[in-house]
Structure formats: C-alpha cells, structure tokens
Amino acid sequence: MIKSTPYVLVLLLALLLSGCGEFYKLEKSTNWDELYEAANRYYDQGDYNKSIILYDRVLPVIKGSGKAELAEFNYAYAHFRTKRYIESAGYFKTFFDTYNRSPMAEEALFMHAYSLYLDSPDYNLDQRSSREAVNSIQLFMNRYPESDSYERAISMIDDLQKRFEEKAFEESKMYYRLTEGLFPGEFYRACIINFQNFAKSYPDSDYNEELAFKLVEVSAAYAERSIFDKKEERLKQSIEFAQDFSQKYPESNFVKKVENIKSKTTTELESHYRLKEQYEARSAEARKLREEEERNQAATEALRNTEN
C-alpha cells in the first residue's frame, strides 16, 4: 500500500493537469456549442468560477436563442454561489426583466431580493443598501402574494426593519451623548426631535420607554438653559413630556426619576412666573415713567414755542 502511494499522487497530478489543460483549451475555443455545454457542466459540478468564465464567453453569442434562458439563470446563480451578492442581484433582476414569463421568473425575482438582503450591512453601518433590499422584497411580495417564499420574504423584511430600528436607536444615543458635552447648544433641540421621530417611526419598539425618559430629562435641561423669552414654553413642554411618560409607562422603573424631574421643572416654572410678573411690573413702571417724561418734554417744547 505504501509502495502505491507515489503512483496515486502521479495519477492525481496527471488528472489535475489534464483538467487544467481541458479548461485552458475551452477558454480559447470558438466552438460555442462546446462552450455552452462545458459551462453548464461546470455549473452542475459546482465549479462555479469556471462556469462564470465560460458563460462570460458564450452568453453574448447565444443571446436571444433558446439556450440563453438557462445559461443566464445559471450565470446569476453561479455568482450567488460564490457570494458575489451585488452581481447576482443584478443578474437575477436582468433575468426577470428579460424572461418575466419564464417558469423561473418567480425564483429569479426572489433571488434578486435575497441577494440584496444577504449583502445588507450590520445595523451600525450605512443602511441605504438595506432599504433597497426592503423595496426589492416588497416588490416580490406584491408580484407573488401566493408564493411559497412569501413567509420567508416577510421574515427578511422584519429582520431589516430591526436593523433600521437599531441604527435609529444608536443615532438617538449619539445625540444624547452630545448633550452631555461642553457645548450642548442645539444638540438639546436635535435630541428632542430625534426622540420624537423615533417613537413615530417605531411605535412598538422596546426602546421607546428608555427614550421617553431621556426625552423628559433632556427637555428639562434644555428648558433650564433657555433664554428668558423661551423658558416658559420649554418648561411647559418638559412637564407635558413627563405627564405623557407617567400615563404611558405607569409601572416603569423610571417613574420616580420622571416625577422628580417634573417636580423640579414645575417649581422652576412657578419661579419663572414670579420673575415674569416682576419683569412685567417693572416694564409697566418704566413705560409709565417714559410716557410721563415724554409728556413733560412735549409741554416744555410747547411753552418754548409760545414764548417765541
């Protein structure tokens, strides 16, 4: 058995070289029937890279013929099998657009969407391609509502929507962190808008309770740092957020903190009202003195005119 090992190795090497030689000849061949059959054979054997190379050569020649449909379908799948999902998505879509009455059209449209789904990034990266995947999946579902792949398509959309939700939540946390910096500025306002938009976009999200609490927290801080003319409006808004939270999440672990913030904000609003009354009283007194001074000046001017 040991003596036969070199012979086996030589035989395997010879077969390997023979196979390489055969493929090399096919690459140079202009026998399109031979190329077509070889491309299909390599595809069936699972040698997708070689099948792609041969399909690249033969497809422009057989375009429009009866052989093209299977070849283009296999070509798209060969890219999918080698995890070239962007390319496979494009080729499956081209196949569907070209052969939309084919028995393979439904599968091609699903594979177009599935390829985009597999290529979509994690939630912490740009989600533009994921949105394209959602649109493609929705297109498939609208076109084939009775498809066996319909439930699978729904699960794909649910997974992508979860990524959008995670992405939006991370953005919300980013805005929140910015309000804790040395120069929060308009980040308070941006944070409030972001939290509200998140709740509108994802009304059933598990993150809404936490963000609703942070909304109370941030809005109170924003109101506290506001200029006098904006303070009353923003203090009232913060109190409204607190009331909404308590109604929506009465059993929340944040309730006590929310009530403390609401109490502090209410006290500050009352203090603001007193300052506002004092300011208005001083303003009224100043107006009265200014009007009296203007009358005196007018009387003095009139007396001078009479004397002249």
CSV table of C-alpha atoms in Angstrom, one decimal:
chain,number,residue,atom,x,y,z
A,1,MET,CA,0.0,0.0,0.0
A,2,ILE,CA,2.9,2.4,0.8
A,3,LYS,CA,4.6,1.5,-2.5
A,4,SER,CA,1.5,2.5,-4.5
A,5,THR,CA,1.3,6.0,-2.9
A,6,PRO,CA,3.7,7.7,-5.4
A,7,TYR,CA,1.7,6.2,-8.3
A,8,VAL,CA,-1.6,7.5,-6.8
A,9,LEU,CA,0.0,11.0,-6.4
A,10,VAL,CA,1.2,10.9,-10.0
A,11,LEU,CA,-2.2,9.8,-11.2
A,12,LEU,CA,-3.9,12.6,-9.3
A,13,LEU,CA,-1.4,15.2,-10.7
A,14,ALA,CA,-2.0,13.9,-14.2
A,15,LEU,CA,-5.7,14.2,-13.8
A,16,LEU,CA,-5.4,17.7,-12.4
A,17,LEU,CA,-3.2,18.8,-15.2
A,18,SER,CA,-5.5,17.2,-17.7
A,19,GLY,CA,-8.4,19.1,-16.3
A,20,CYS,CA,-6.5,22.3,-16.4
A,21,GLY,CA,-5.5,21.6,-19.9
A,22,GLU,CA,-9.1,20.9,-20.9
A,23,PHE,CA,-10.3,24.2,-19.4
A,24,TYR,CA,-7.4,26.1,-21.0
A,25,LYS,CA,-8.5,24.8,-24.4
A,26,LEU,CA,-12.1,25.7,-23.7
A,27,GLU,CA,-11.1,29.3,-22.9
A,28,LYS,CA,-9.5,29.6,-26.3
A,29,SER,CA,-12.3,27.7,-28.1
A,30,THR,CA,-14.7,29.3,-30.6
A,31,ASN,CA,-17.0,26.2,-30.6
A,32,TRP,CA,-19.9,27.9,-29.0
A,33,ASP,CA,-21.9,24.7,-28.5
A,34,GLU,CA,-19.0,23.1,-26.8
A,35,LEU,CA,-18.5,26.1,-24.6
A,36,TYR,CA,-22.2,26.2,-23.7
A,37,GLU,CA,-22.2,22.5,-22.7
A,38,ALA,CA,-19.0,22.9,-20.7
A,39,ALA,CA,-20.3,25.9,-18.9
A,40,ASN,CA,-23.4,24.0,-17.9
A,41,ARG,CA,-21.4,21.0,-16.9
A,42,TYR,CA,-19.0,23.0,-14.7
A,43,TYR,CA,-22.0,24.7,-13.1
A,44,ASP,CA,-23.7,21.3,-12.4
A,45,GLN,CA,-20.4,20.1,-10.9
A,46,GLY,CA,-20.3,23.0,-8.5
A,47,ASP,CA,-17.2,24.6,-10.2
A,48,TYR,CA,-18.9,28.0,-10.3
A,49,ASN,CA,-15.9,30.1,-11.1
A,50,LYS,CA,-15.0,28.2,-14.2
A,51,SER,CA,-18.7,28.2,-15.3
A,52,ILE,CA,-18.7,32.0,-14.9
A,53,ILE,CA,-15.6,32.3,-17.1
A,54,LEU,CA,-17.2,30.2,-19.8
A,55,TYR,CA,-20.6,31.8,-19.6
A,56,ASP,CA,-18.9,35.2,-20.0
A,57,ARG,CA,-17.6,34.0,-23.3
A,58,VAL,CA,-20.7,32.2,-24.6
A,59,LEU,CA,-23.6,34.4,-23.4
A,60,PRO,CA,-23.0,37.3,-25.9
A,61,VAL,CA,-23.1,34.8,-28.7
A,62,ILE,CA,-26.2,32.8,-27.7
A,63,LYS,CA,-28.2,35.9,-26.6
A,64,GLY,CA,-31.7,35.7,-27.9
A,65,SER,CA,-31.5,32.0,-28.6
A,66,GLY,CA,-33.4,29.2,-26.8
A,67,LYS,CA,-30.2,28.3,-24.9
A,68,ALA,CA,-29.8,31.8,-23.3
A,69,GLU,CA,-32.5,31.5,-20.7
A,70,LEU,CA,-31.0,28.6,-18.8
A,71,ALA,CA,-27.5,30.0,-19.2
A,72,GLU,CA,-28.4,33.4,-17.8
A,73,PHE,CA,-30.2,31.8,-14.9
A,74,ASN,CA,-27.2,29.6,-14.1
A,75,TYR,CA,-24.9,32.6,-14.6
A,76,ALA,CA,-26.8,34.6,-11.9
A,77,TYR,CA,-26.8,31.6,-9.5
A,78,ALA,CA,-23.1,31.0,-10.1
A,79,HIS,CA,-22.4,34.5,-8.8
A,80,PHE,CA,-24.7,33.8,-5.9
A,81,ARG,CA,-23.0,30.6,-5.0
A,82,THR,CA,-19.6,32.4,-5.0
A,83,LYS,CA,-21.1,35.0,-2.6
A,84,ARG,CA,-21.0,37.8,-5.2
A,85,TYR,CA,-24.3,39.1,-4.0
A,86,ILE,CA,-24.4,42.5,-5.7
A,87,GLU,CA,-23.6,40.9,-9.0
A,88,SER,CA,-26.1,38.1,-8.5
A,89,ALA,CA,-28.8,40.6,-7.6
A,90,GLY,CA,-28.2,42.5,-10.8
A,91,TYR,CA,-28.2,39.3,-13.0
A,92,PHE,CA,-31.3,37.9,-11.3
A,93,LYS,CA,-33.1,41.2,-11.9
A,94,THR,CA,-32.0,41.3,-15.5
A,95,PHE,CA,-33.2,37.7,-16.0
A,96,PHE,CA,-36.6,38.6,-14.5
A,97,ASP,CA,-36.9,41.7,-16.7
A,98,THR,CA,-36.0,39.6,-19.8
A,99,TYR,CA,-37.9,36.4,-19.1
A,100,ASN,CA,-40.8,37.5,-16.8
A,101,ARG,CA,-43.0,34.8,-18.2
A,102,SER,CA,-40.4,32.1,-17.6
A,103,PRO,CA,-41.2,29.3,-15.0
A,104,MET,CA,-38.0,30.5,-13.3
A,105,ALA,CA,-39.1,34.2,-13.2
A,106,GLU,CA,-40.6,34.0,-9.7
A,107,GLU,CA,-37.4,32.4,-8.3
A,108,ALA,CA,-35.3,34.9,-10.1
A,109,LEU,CA,-37.2,37.9,-8.5
A,110,PHE,CA,-36.9,36.3,-5.1
A,111,MET,CA,-33.2,35.7,-5.5
A,112,HIS,CA,-32.7,39.3,-6.6
A,113,ALA,CA,-34.2,40.4,-3.3
A,114,TYR,CA,-32.5,37.7,-1.3
A,115,SER,CA,-29.1,38.6,-2.8
A,116,LEU,CA,-29.6,42.2,-1.7
A,117,TYR,CA,-30.7,41.0,1.7
A,118,LEU,CA,-27.6,39.0,2.2
A,119,ASP,CA,-25.4,41.9,1.1
A,120,SER,CA,-27.1,44.3,3.5
A,121,PRO,CA,-24.7,45.5,6.3
A,122,ASP,CA,-24.9,45.3,10.1
A,123,TYR,CA,-27.1,47.9,11.8
A,124,ASN,CA,-24.2,50.1,12.7
A,125,LEU,CA,-23.3,50.8,9.1
A,126,ASP,CA,-25.0,52.8,6.3
A,127,GLN,CA,-28.4,51.3,5.7
A,128,ARG,CA,-29.1,52.6,2.1
A,129,SER,CA,-28.5,49.2,0.6
A,130,SER,CA,-30.7,47.6,3.2
A,131,ARG,CA,-33.5,50.0,2.2
A,132,GLU,CA,-33.0,48.9,-1.4
A,133,ALA,CA,-33.3,45.3,-0.2
A,134,VAL,CA,-36.6,46.1,1.5
A,135,ASN,CA,-38.0,47.7,-1.7
A,136,SER,CA,-37.0,44.6,-3.7
A,137,ILE,CA,-38.5,42.2,-1.2
A,138,GLN,CA,-41.7,44.2,-1.2
A,139,LEU,CA,-41.7,44.1,-5.0
A,140,PHE,CA,-41.5,40.3,-4.9
A,141,MET,CA,-44.3,40.1,-2.3
A,142,ASN,CA,-46.6,42.3,-4.3
A,143,ARG,CA,-45.9,40.4,-7.5
A,144,TYR,CA,-46.2,36.9,-6.0
A,145,PRO,CA,-48.5,37.1,-2.9
A,146,GLU,CA,-49.2,33.3,-3.2
A,147,SER,CA,-45.6,32.3,-3.4
A,148,ASP,CA,-44.1,29.6,-1.2
A,149,SER,CA,-41.4,32.1,-0.4
A,150,TYR,CA,-43.8,34.8,0.8
A,151,GLU,CA,-43.4,34.0,4.6
A,152,ARG,CA,-39.6,33.9,4.1
A,153,ALA,CA,-39.8,37.3,2.5
A,154,ILE,CA,-41.7,38.7,5.5
A,155,SER,CA,-39.1,37.4,7.9
A,156,MET,CA,-36.4,39.1,5.8
A,157,ILE,CA,-38.2,42.4,5.9
A,158,ASP,CA,-38.7,42.0,9.7
A,159,ASP,CA,-35.0,41.4,10.1
A,160,LEU,CA,-34.1,44.5,8.1
A,161,GLN,CA,-36.6,46.7,9.9
A,162,LYS,CA,-35.0,45.6,13.1
A,163,ARG,CA,-31.6,46.8,11.8
A,164,PHE,CA,-33.2,50.2,10.9
A,165,GLU,CA,-34.5,50.4,14.4
A,166,GLU,CA,-31.1,49.5,16.0
A,167,LYS,CA,-29.5,52.1,13.7
A,168,ALA,CA,-32.0,54.8,14.7
A,169,PHE,CA,-31.6,54.0,18.4
A,170,GLU,CA,-27.8,54.3,18.1
A,171,GLU,CA,-28.2,57.7,16.5
A,172,SER,CA,-30.5,58.7,19.3
A,173,LYS,CA,-27.9,57.7,21.9
A,174,MET,CA,-25.3,59.7,19.9
A,175,TYR,CA,-27.4,62.9,20.2
A,176,TYR,CA,-27.9,62.2,23.9
A,177,ARG,CA,-24.2,61.9,24.4
A,178,LEU,CA,-23.6,65.2,22.6
A,179,THR,CA,-25.9,67.0,25.1
A,180,GLU,CA,-23.5,66.0,27.9
A,181,GLY,CA,-20.6,67.7,26.2
A,182,LEU,CA,-19.1,71.1,27.0
A,183,PHE,CA,-21.1,72.9,24.3
A,184,PRO,CA,-24.5,71.2,24.0
A,185,GLY,CA,-26.1,74.1,22.1
A,186,GLU,CA,-28.7,73.0,19.6
A,187,PHE,CA,-28.0,69.3,20.4
A,188,TYR,CA,-30.7,69.6,23.0
A,189,ARG,CA,-33.3,70.5,20.4
A,190,ALA,CA,-31.9,68.0,17.9
A,191,CYS,CA,-32.1,65.3,20.6
A,192,ILE,CA,-35.8,66.1,21.4
A,193,ILE,CA,-36.7,66.0,17.7
A,194,ASN,CA,-34.8,62.7,17.2
A,195,PHE,CA,-36.5,61.0,20.2
A,196,GLN,CA,-40.0,62.1,19.0
A,197,ASN,CA,-39.2,60.9,15.4
A,198,PHE,CA,-38.0,57.5,16.7
A,199,ALA,CA,-41.3,57.0,18.6
A,200,LYS,CA,-43.3,57.9,15.4
A,201,SER,CA,-41.2,55.6,13.2
A,202,TYR,CA,-41.1,52.7,15.6
A,203,PRO,CA,-44.2,52.9,17.8
A,204,ASP,CA,-43.8,49.3,19.0
A,205,SER,CA,-40.1,49.4,19.8
A,206,ASP,CA,-38.8,48.2,23.2
A,207,TYR,CA,-36.6,51.2,23.2
A,208,ASN,CA,-39.4,53.8,23.5
A,209,GLU,CA,-39.7,53.6,27.3
A,210,GLU,CA,-36.0,54.5,27.7
A,211,LEU,CA,-36.1,57.2,25.1
A,212,ALA,CA,-39.3,58.7,26.5
A,213,PHE,CA,-37.5,59.0,29.9
A,214,LYS,CA,-34.5,60.6,28.2
A,215,LEU,CA,-36.9,63.0,26.4
A,216,VAL,CA,-38.1,64.2,29.8
A,217,GLU,CA,-34.6,64.5,31.0
A,218,VAL,CA,-33.2,66.4,28.0
A,219,SER,CA,-36.2,68.7,27.6
A,220,ALA,CA,-35.9,69.8,31.3
A,221,ALA,CA,-32.2,70.5,30.8
A,222,TYR,CA,-33.0,72.4,27.6
A,223,ALA,CA,-35.7,74.5,29.3
A,224,GLU,CA,-33.4,75.2,32.2
A,225,ARG,CA,-30.7,76.6,29.9
A,226,SER,CA,-33.1,78.6,27.7
A,227,ILE,CA,-33.2,82.3,27.4
A,228,PHE,CA,-36.0,84.1,29.3
A,229,ASP,CA,-38.4,84.5,26.4
A,230,LYS,CA,-38.2,80.8,25.5
A,231,LYS,CA,-38.1,79.4,29.0
A,232,GLU,CA,-41.8,79.2,29.8
A,233,GLU,CA,-42.7,77.4,26.6
A,234,ARG,CA,-40.0,74.8,27.1
A,235,LEU,CA,-40.7,74.3,30.8
A,236,LYS,CA,-44.3,73.5,29.9
A,237,GLN,CA,-43.2,71.2,27.2
A,238,SER,CA,-41.0,69.3,29.6
A,239,ILE,CA,-43.8,68.9,32.1
A,240,GLU,CA,-46.1,67.6,29.3
A,241,PHE,CA,-43.5,65.0,28.3
A,242,ALA,CA,-43.3,63.9,32.0
A,243,GLN,CA,-47.1,63.6,32.2
A,244,ASP,CA,-47.2,61.6,29.0
A,245,PHE,CA,-44.5,59.3,30.3
A,246,SER,CA,-46.3,58.6,33.6
A,247,GLN,CA,-49.5,57.8,31.7
A,248,LYS,CA,-47.9,55.5,29.2
A,249,TYR,CA,-45.5,53.7,31.5
A,250,PRO,CA,-47.0,53.8,35.0
A,251,GLU,CA,-45.1,50.7,36.1
A,252,SER,CA,-41.7,51.9,34.7
A,253,ASN,CA,-38.5,51.9,36.8
A,254,PHE,CA,-38.1,55.5,35.6
A,255,VAL,CA,-41.3,56.8,37.1
A,256,LYS,CA,-39.7,58.1,40.3
A,257,LYS,CA,-37.0,59.9,38.3
A,258,VAL,CA,-39.6,61.4,36.0
A,259,GLU,CA,-41.7,62.6,38.9
A,260,ASN,CA,-38.6,64.2,40.5
A,261,ILE,CA,-37.8,66.0,37.2
A,262,LYS,CA,-41.4,67.1,36.8
A,263,SER,CA,-41.5,68.5,40.4
A,264,LYS,CA,-38.2,70.4,39.8
A,265,THR,CA,-39.4,71.7,36.5
A,266,THR,CA,-42.8,72.7,38.0
A,267,THR,CA,-41.0,74.6,40.7
A,268,GLU,CA,-38.8,76.4,38.2
A,269,LEU,CA,-41.9,77.3,36.1
A,270,GLU,CA,-43.5,78.8,39.1
A,271,SER,CA,-40.3,80.8,39.8
A,272,HIS,CA,-40.3,81.9,36.2
A,273,TYR,CA,-43.9,83.1,36.5
A,274,ARG,CA,-42.9,85.3,39.6
A,275,LEU,CA,-40.0,86.7,37.7
A,276,LYS,CA,-42.2,87.3,34.7
A,277,GLU,CA,-44.7,89.2,36.9
A,278,GLN,CA,-41.9,91.3,38.4
A,279,TYR,CA,-40.4,91.9,35.0
A,280,GLU,CA,-43.8,93.0,33.6
A,281,ALA,CA,-44.4,95.2,36.6
A,282,ARG,CA,-41.0,96.9,36.2
A,283,SER,CA,-41.7,97.2,32.5
A,284,ALA,CA,-45.1,98.8,33.1
A,285,GLU,CA,-43.5,101.3,35.6
A,286,ALA,CA,-40.7,102.1,33.1
A,287,ARG,CA,-43.3,102.7,30.4
A,288,LYS,CA,-45.3,104.9,32.7
A,289,LEU,CA,-42.2,107.0,33.6
A,290,ARG,CA,-41.2,107.2,29.9
A,291,GLU,CA,-44.6,108.4,28.9
A,292,GLU,CA,-44.6,111.0,31.7
A,293,GLU,CA,-41.2,112.2,30.6
A,294,GLU,CA,-42.4,112.4,27.0
A,295,ARG,CA,-45.4,114.5,28.1
A,296,ASN,CA,-43.2,116.8,30.1
A,297,GLN,CA,-40.8,117.2,27.1
A,298,ALA,CA,-43.8,117.9,24.9
A,299,ALA,CA,-45.1,120.5,27.3
A,300,THR,CA,-41.7,122.2,27.6
A,301,GLU,CA,-41.4,122.3,23.9
A,302,ALA,CA,-44.9,123.8,23.5
A,303,LEU,CA,-44.1,126.5,26.1
A,304,ARG,CA,-40.9,127.4,24.2
A,305,ASN,CA,-42.8,127.8,21.0
A,306,THR,CA,-45.4,130.1,22.7
A,307,GLU,CA,-42.6,132.3,24.2
A,308,ASN,CA,-41.1,132.6,20.7
